[in-house]
CSV table of C-alpha atoms in Angstrom, one decimal:
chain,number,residue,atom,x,y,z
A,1,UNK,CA,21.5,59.9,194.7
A,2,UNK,CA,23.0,57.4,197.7
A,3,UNK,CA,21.0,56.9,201.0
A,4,UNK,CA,24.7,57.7,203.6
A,5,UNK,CA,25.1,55.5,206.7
A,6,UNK,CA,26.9,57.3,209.0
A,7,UNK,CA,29.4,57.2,212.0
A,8,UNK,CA,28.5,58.5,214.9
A,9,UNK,CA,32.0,59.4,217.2
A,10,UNK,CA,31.9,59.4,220.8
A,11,UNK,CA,33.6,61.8,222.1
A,12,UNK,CA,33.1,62.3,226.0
A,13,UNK,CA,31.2,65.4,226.0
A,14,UNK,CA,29.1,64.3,223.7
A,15,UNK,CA,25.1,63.4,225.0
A,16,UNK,CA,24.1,59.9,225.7
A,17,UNK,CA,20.5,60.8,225.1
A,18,UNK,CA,20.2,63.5,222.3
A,19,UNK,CA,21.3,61.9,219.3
A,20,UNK,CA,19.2,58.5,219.5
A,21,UNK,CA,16.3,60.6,220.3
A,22,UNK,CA,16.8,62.3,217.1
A,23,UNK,CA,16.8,59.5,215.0
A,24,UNK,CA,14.2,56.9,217.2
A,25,UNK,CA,16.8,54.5,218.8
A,26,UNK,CA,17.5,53.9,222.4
A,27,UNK,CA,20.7,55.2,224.2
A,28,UNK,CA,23.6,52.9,224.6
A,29,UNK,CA,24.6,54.5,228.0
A,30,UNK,CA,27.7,55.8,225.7
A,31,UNK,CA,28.0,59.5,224.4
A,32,UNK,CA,27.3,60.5,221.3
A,33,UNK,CA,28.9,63.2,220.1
A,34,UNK,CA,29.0,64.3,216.6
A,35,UNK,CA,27.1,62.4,213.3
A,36,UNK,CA,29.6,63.0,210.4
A,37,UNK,CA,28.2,63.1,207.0
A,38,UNK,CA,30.5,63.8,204.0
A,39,UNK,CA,34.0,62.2,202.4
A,40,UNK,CA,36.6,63.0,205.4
A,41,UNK,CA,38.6,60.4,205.3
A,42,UNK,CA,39.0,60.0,209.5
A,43,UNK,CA,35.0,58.5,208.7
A,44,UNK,CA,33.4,59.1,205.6
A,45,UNK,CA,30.3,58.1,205.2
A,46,UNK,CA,29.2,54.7,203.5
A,47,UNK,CA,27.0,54.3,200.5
A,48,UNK,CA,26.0,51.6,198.0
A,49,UNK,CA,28.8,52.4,195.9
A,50,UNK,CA,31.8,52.4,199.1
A,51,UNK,CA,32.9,55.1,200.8
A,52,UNK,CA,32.3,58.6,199.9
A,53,UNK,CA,35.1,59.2,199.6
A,54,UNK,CA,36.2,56.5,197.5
A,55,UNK,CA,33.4,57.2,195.4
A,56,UNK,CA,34.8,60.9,194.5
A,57,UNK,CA,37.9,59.9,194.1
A,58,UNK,CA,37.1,57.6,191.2
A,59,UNK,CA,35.1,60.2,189.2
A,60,UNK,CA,35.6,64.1,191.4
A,61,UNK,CA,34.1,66.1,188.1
A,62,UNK,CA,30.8,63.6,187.9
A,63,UNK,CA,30.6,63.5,191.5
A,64,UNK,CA,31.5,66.9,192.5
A,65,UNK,CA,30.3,69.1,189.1
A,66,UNK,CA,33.5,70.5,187.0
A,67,UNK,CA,33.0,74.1,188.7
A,68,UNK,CA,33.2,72.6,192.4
A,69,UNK,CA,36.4,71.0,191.4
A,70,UNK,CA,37.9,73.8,189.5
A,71,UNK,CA,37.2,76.2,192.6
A,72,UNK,CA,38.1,73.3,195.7
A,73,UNK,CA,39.9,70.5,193.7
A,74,UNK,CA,38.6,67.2,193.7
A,75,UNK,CA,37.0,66.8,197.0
A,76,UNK,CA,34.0,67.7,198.9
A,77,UNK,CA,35.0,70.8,200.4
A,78,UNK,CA,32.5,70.9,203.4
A,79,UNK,CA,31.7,68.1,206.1
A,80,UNK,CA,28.4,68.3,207.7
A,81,UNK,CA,27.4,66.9,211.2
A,82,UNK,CA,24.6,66.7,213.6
A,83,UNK,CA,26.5,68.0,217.0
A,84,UNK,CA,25.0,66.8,220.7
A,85,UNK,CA,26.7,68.5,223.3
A,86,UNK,CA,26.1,67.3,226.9
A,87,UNK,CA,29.2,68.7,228.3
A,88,UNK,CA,31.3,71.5,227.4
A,89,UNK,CA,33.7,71.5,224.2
A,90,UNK,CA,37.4,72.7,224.5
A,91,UNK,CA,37.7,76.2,224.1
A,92,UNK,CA,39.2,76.8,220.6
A,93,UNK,CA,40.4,78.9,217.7
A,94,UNK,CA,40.7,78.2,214.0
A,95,UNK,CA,43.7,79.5,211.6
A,96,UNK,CA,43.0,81.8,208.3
A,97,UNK,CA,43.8,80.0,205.3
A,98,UNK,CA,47.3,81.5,205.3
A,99,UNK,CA,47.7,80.5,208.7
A,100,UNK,CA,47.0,77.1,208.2
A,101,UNK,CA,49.2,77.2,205.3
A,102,UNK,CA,52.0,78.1,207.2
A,103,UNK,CA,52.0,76.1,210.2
A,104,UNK,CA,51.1,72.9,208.3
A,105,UNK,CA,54.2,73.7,206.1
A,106,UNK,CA,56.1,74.3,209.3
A,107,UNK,CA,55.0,71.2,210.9
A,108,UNK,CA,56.4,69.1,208.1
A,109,UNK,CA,59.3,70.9,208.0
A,110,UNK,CA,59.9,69.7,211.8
A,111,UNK,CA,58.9,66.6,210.5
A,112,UNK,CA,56.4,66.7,213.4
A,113,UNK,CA,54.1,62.8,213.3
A,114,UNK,CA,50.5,64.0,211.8
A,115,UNK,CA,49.0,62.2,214.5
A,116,UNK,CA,51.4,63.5,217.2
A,117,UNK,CA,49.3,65.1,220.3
A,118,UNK,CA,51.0,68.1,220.0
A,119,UNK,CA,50.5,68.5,216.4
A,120,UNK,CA,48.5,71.8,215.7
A,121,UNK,CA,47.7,71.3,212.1
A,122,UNK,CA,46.3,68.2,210.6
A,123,UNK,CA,46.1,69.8,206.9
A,124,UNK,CA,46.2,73.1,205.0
A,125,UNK,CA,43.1,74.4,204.7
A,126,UNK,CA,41.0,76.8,207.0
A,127,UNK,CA,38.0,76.0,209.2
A,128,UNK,CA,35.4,78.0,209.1
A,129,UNK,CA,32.0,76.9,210.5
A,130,UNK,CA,28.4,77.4,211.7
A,131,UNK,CA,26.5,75.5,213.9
A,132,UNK,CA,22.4,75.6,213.8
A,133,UNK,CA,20.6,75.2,216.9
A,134,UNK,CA,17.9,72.3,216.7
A,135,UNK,CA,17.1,72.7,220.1
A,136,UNK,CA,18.0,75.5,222.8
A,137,UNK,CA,21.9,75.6,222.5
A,138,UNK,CA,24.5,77.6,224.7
A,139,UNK,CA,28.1,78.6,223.8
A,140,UNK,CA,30.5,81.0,224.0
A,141,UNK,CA,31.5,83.2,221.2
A,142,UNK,CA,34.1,86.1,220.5
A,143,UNK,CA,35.6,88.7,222.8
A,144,UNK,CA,33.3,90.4,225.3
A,145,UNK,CA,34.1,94.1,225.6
A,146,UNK,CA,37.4,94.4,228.1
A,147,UNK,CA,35.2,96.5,230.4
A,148,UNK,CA,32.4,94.0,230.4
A,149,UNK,CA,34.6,91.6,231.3
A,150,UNK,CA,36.3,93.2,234.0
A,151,UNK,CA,33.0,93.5,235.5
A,152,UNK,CA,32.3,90.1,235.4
A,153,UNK,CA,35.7,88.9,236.4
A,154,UNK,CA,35.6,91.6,239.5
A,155,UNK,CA,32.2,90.4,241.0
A,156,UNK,CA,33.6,86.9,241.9
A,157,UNK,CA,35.2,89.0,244.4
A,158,UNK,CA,38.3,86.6,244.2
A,159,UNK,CA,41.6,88.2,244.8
A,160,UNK,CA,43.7,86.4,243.2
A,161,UNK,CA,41.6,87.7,239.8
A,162,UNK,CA,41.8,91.4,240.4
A,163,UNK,CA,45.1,91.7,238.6
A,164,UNK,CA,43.0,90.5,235.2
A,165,UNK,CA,40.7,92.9,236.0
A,166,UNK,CA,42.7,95.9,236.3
A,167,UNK,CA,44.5,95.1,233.2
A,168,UNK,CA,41.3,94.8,231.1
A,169,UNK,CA,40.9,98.5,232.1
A,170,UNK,CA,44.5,99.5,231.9
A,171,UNK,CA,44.8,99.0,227.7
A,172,UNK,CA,43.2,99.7,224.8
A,173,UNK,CA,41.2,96.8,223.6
A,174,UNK,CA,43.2,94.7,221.8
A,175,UNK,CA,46.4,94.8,224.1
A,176,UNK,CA,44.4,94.4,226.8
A,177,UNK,CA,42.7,91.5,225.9
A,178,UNK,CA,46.2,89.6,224.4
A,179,UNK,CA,47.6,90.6,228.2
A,180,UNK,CA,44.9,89.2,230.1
A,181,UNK,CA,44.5,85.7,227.7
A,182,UNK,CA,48.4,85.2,228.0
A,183,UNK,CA,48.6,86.0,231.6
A,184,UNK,CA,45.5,83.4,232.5
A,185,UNK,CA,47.0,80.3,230.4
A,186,UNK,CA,50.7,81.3,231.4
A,187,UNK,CA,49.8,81.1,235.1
A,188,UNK,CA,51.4,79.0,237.6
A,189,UNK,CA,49.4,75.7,237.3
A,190,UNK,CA,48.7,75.1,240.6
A,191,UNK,CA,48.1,78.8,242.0
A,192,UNK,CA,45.6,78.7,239.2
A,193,UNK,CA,44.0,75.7,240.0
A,194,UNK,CA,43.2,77.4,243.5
A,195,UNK,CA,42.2,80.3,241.9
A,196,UNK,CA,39.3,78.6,239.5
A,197,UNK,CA,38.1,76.8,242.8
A,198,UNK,CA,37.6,79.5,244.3
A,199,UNK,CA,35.9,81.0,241.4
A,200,UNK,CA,33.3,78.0,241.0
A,201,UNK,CA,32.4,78.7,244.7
A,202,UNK,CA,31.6,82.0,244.1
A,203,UNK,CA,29.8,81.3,241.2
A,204,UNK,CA,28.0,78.7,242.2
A,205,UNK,CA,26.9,81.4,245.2
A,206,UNK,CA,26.1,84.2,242.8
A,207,UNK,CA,24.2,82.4,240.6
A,208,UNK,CA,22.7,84.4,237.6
A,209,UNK,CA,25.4,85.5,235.1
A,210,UNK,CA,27.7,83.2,236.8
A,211,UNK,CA,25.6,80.0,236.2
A,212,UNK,CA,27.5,79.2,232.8
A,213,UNK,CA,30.8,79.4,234.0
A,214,UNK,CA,30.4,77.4,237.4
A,215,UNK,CA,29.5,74.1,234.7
A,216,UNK,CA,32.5,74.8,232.8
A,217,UNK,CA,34.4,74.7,236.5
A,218,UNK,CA,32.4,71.8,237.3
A,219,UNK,CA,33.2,69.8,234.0
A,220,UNK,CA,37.2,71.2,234.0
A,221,UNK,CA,38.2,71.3,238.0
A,222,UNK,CA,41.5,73.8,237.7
A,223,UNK,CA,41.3,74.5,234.4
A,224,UNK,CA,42.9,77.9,233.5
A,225,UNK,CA,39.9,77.8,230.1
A,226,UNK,CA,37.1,78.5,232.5
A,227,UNK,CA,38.6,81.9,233.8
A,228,UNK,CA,39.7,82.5,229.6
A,229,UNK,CA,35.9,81.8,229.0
A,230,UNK,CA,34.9,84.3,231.4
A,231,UNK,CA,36.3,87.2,228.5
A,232,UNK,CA,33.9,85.9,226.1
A,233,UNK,CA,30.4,86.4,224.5
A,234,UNK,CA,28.0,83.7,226.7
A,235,UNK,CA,25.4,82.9,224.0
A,236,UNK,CA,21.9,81.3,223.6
A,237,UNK,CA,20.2,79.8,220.9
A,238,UNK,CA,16.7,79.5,219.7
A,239,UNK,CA,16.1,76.4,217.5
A,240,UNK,CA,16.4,77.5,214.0
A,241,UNK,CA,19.3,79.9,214.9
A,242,UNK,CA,22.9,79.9,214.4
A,243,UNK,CA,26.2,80.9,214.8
A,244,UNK,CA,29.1,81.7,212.0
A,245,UNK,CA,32.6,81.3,213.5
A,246,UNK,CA,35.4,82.4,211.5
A,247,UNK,CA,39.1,82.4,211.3
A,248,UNK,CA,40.6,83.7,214.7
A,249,UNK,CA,37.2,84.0,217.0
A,250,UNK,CA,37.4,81.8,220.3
A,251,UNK,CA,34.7,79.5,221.1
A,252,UNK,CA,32.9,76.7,222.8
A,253,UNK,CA,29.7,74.8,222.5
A,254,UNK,CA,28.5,74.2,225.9
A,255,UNK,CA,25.2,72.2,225.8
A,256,UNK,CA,22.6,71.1,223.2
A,257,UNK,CA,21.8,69.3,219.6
A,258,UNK,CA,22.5,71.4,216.6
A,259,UNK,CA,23.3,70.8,213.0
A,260,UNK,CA,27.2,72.0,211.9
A,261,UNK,CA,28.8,72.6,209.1
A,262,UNK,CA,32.4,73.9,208.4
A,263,UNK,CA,35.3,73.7,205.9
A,264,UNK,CA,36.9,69.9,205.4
A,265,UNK,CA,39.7,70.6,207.7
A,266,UNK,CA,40.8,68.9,211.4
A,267,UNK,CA,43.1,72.3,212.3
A,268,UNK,CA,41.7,73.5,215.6
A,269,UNK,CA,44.1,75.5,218.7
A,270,UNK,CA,42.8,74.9,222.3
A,271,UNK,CA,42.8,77.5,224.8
A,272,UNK,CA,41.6,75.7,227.9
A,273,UNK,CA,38.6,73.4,228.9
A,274,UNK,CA,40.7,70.1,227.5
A,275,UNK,CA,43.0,68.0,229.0
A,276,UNK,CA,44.7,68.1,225.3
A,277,UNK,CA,48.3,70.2,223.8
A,278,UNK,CA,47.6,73.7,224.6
A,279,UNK,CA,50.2,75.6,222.3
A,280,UNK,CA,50.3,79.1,224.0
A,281,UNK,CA,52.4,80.9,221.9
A,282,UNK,CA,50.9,79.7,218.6
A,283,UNK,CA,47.2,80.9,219.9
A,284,UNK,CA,48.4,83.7,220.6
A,285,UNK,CA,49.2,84.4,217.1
A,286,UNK,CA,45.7,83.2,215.5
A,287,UNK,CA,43.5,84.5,217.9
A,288,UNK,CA,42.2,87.9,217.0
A,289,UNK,CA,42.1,89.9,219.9
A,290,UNK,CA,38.7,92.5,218.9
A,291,UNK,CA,35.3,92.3,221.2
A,292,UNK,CA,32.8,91.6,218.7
A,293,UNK,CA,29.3,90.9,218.8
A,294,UNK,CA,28.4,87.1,218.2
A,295,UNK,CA,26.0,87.7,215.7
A,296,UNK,CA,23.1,85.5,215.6
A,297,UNK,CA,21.8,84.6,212.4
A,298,UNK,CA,18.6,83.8,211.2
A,299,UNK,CA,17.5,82.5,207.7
A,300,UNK,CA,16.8,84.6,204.9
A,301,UNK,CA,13.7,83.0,203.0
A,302,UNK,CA,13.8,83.0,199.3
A,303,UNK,CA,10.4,82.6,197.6
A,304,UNK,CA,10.6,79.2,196.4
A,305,UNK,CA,10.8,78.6,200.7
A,306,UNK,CA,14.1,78.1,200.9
A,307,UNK,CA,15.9,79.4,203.8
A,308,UNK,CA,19.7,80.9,203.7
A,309,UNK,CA,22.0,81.2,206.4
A,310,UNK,CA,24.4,83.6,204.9
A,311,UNK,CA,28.2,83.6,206.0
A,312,UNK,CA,31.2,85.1,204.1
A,313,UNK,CA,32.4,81.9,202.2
A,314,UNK,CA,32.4,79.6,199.7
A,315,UNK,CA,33.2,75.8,201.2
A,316,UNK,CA,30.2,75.3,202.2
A,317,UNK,CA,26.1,77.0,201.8
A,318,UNK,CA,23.6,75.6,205.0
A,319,UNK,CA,19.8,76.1,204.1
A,320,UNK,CA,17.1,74.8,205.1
A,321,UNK,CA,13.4,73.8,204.2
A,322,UNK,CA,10.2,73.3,206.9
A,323,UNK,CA,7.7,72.1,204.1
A,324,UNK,CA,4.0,71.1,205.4
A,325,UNK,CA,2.1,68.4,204.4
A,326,UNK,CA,0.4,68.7,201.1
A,327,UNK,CA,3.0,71.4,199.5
A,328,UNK,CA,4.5,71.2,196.3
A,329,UNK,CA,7.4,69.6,195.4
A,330,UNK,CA,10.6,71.7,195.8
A,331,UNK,CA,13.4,71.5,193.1
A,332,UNK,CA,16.9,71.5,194.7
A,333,UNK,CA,18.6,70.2,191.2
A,334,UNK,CA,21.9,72.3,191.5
A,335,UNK,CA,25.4,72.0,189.8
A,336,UNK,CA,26.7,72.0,192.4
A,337,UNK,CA,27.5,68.7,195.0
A,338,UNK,CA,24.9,68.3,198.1
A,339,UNK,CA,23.7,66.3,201.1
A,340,UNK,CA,20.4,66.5,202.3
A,341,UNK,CA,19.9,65.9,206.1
A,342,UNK,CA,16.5,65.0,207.4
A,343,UNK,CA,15.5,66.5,211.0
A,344,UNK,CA,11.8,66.2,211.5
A,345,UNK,CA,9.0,64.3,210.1
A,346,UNK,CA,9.6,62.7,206.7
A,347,UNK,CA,10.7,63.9,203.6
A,348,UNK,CA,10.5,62.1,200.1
A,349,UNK,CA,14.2,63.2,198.5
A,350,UNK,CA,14.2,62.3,194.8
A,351,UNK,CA,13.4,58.3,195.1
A,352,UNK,CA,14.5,58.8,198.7
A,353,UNK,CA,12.4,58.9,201.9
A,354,UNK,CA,14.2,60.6,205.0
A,355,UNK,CA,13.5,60.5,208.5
A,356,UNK,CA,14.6,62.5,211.1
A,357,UNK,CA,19.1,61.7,211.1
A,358,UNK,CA,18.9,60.2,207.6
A,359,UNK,CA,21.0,61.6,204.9
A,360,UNK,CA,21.8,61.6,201.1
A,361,UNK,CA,24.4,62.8,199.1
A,362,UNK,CA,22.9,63.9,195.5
A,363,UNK,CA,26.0,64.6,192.9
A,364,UNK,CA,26.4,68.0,190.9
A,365,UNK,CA,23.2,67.8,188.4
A,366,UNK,CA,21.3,64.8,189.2
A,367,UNK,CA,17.6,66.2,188.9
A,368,UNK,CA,15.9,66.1,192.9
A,369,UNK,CA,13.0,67.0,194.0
A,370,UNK,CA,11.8,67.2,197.8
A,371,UNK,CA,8.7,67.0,199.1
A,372,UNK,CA,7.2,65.5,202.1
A,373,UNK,CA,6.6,66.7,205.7
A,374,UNK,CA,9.0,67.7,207.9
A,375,UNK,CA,12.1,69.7,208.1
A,376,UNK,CA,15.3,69.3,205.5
A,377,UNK,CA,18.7,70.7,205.7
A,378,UNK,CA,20.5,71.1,202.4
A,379,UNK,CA,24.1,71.5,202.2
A,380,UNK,CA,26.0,72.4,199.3
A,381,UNK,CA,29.1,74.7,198.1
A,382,UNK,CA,29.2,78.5,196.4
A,383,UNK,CA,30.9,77.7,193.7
């Protein structure tokens, strides 16, 4: 088992606050963003043995287990990170594995630089993920209903957003979302500019519903995203529940400190909120255009007090374990790769002791055992 030191990236939304309170340190003054624990190779994280990922590399079946490596090859197919939001994420999509396929083939093709800012794909794979709320968390998720959206959208009492309205209510669902999500990031920039001005006024004067969406004006003056937002699922989050985004759902973390997990991939599409490449016309074809319900997930408990958040694949299995002082020892051996992320208290992990930010990384088989007090987040694949 190897204790992981790992990078912390600061990104400009990220909290100046959230993260060193996590882990006991005091704030820099910078943001703090995201805490990335796993092998990707933009910052794997460090052990006594190198890298991560250098460590796999040299030995992928004892490192990784021989069924991980005949299902994902010979890498850790999941990165896992503590997330602190203190301003509001670029409003994105993901591709389908096919997707990403494709466009990274195409990409290369065009011999398009990987690190060019208009470069869509970074690799191959898919990216699904879920993110865990560790403290109340807010983001937007999936496609409202086009009539609920209308609604929304109408009670700015804007002019200039009428139009939107009356085509969420002239098509059936699907065209009538793809027409309304073209029409907002195809707009003239500067008449919408004025437009999302206005729009923050109003909301800002309406308050209620409209709270959310006057921030993401605040954060993004002009930005064509904040009216896109407006036709999506505004969600809240309890600590200890989550969100599963797949393939093709839009979304946006807004504001809090969660733990997220998703598929080892950098391939994300913007729709607004970002002063990055927006690629219109290849959002258009990822995003799936269906209202769907955001679906907040809770953890199943097994009776050894292990608890499951389910999702649909196989990269990567998020579960957790709140163990009071005193309790038996838990066995986590699995053949199966794993990190195990501490995020209350202390917990003993094999010869290990956690606190709240500290990692491991236990390879497929080695014999663990956690006990301790506090709460432990165990990631590992479906394999």
């Amino acid at each position: 088992m190897d204790r992981l030191t790992n990078t912390v990236r600061p990104y400009a939304w990220g909290s100046t606050t959230a993260i060193p309170h996590l882990i006991g340190a005091e704030p820099t003054g910078e943001p703090q963003a995201e805490m990335w624990m796993g092998a990707h190779p933009g910052a794997p994280s460090r052990t006594g043995r190198g890298p991560l990922n250098e460590v796999i590399d040299q030995a992928p079946e004892r490192e990784l287990g021989p069924q991980a490596v005949a299902k994902f090859g010979p890498r850790l197919p999941f990165l896992l990170k503590i997330l602190a939001a203190g301003a509001p994420l670029s409003l994105q999509v993901h591709p389908d594995l096919a997707q990403a396929k494709e466009g990274y083939e195409a990409e290369e093709r065009a011999g398009v630089p990987i690190d060019a800012p208009h470069r869509n794909y970074k690799d191959a794979n898919h990216k699904p993920e879920l993110i865990c709320a560790l403290t109340p968390f807010e983001g937007l998720c999936g496609f409202r209903a086009p009539e609920e959206a209308a609604r929304l959208i109408e009670g700015l009492g804007v002019d200039s957003l009428k139009p939107y309205a009356d085509l969420l209510r002239a098509h059936p669902e699907e065209a009538a979302l793809r027409e309304v999500l073209t029409a907002v990031l195809s707009a003239d920039p500067a008449e919408m500019a004025a437009t999302v001005t206005e729009a923050e006024a109003a909301a800002e004067r309406l308050g209620g519903d409209y709270v959310p969406y006057a921030g993401l004006a605040h954060h993004y003056p002009g930005d064509p995203g904040v009216i896109a937002a407006m036709l999506l699922n505004h969600v809240r989050l309890n600590p200890g529940e989550a969100l599963f985004l797949g393939a093709g759902v839009p979304h946006a973390y807004i504001d809090g400190l969660g733990v997220e997990i998703m598929a080892n991939s950098d391939n994300v599409l913007r729709c607004g909120l970002t002063p990055k490449h927006v690629d219109v016309p290849e959002l258009l074809r990822i995003v799936r255009f269906e209202a769907t319900d955001p679906g907040i997930l809770r953890p199943e408990a097994s009776p050894d007090g292990e608890e499951v958040y389910e999702t649909p694949i196989d990269e990567f299995r998020l579960s957790r374990y709140t163990l009071p002082e005193g309790a038996a020892a838990h066995d986590v051996t699995t053949e199966t790769p794993q990190i195990l992320l501490c995020t209350a208290g202390t917990v003993r992990a094999g010869e290990l002791d956690l606190t709240a930010g500290q990692s491991a990384f236990v390879p497929a088989g080695e014999k663990t055992e956690v006990s301790g007090a506090g709460t432990l987040f165990r990631a590992t694949v479906v394999a």
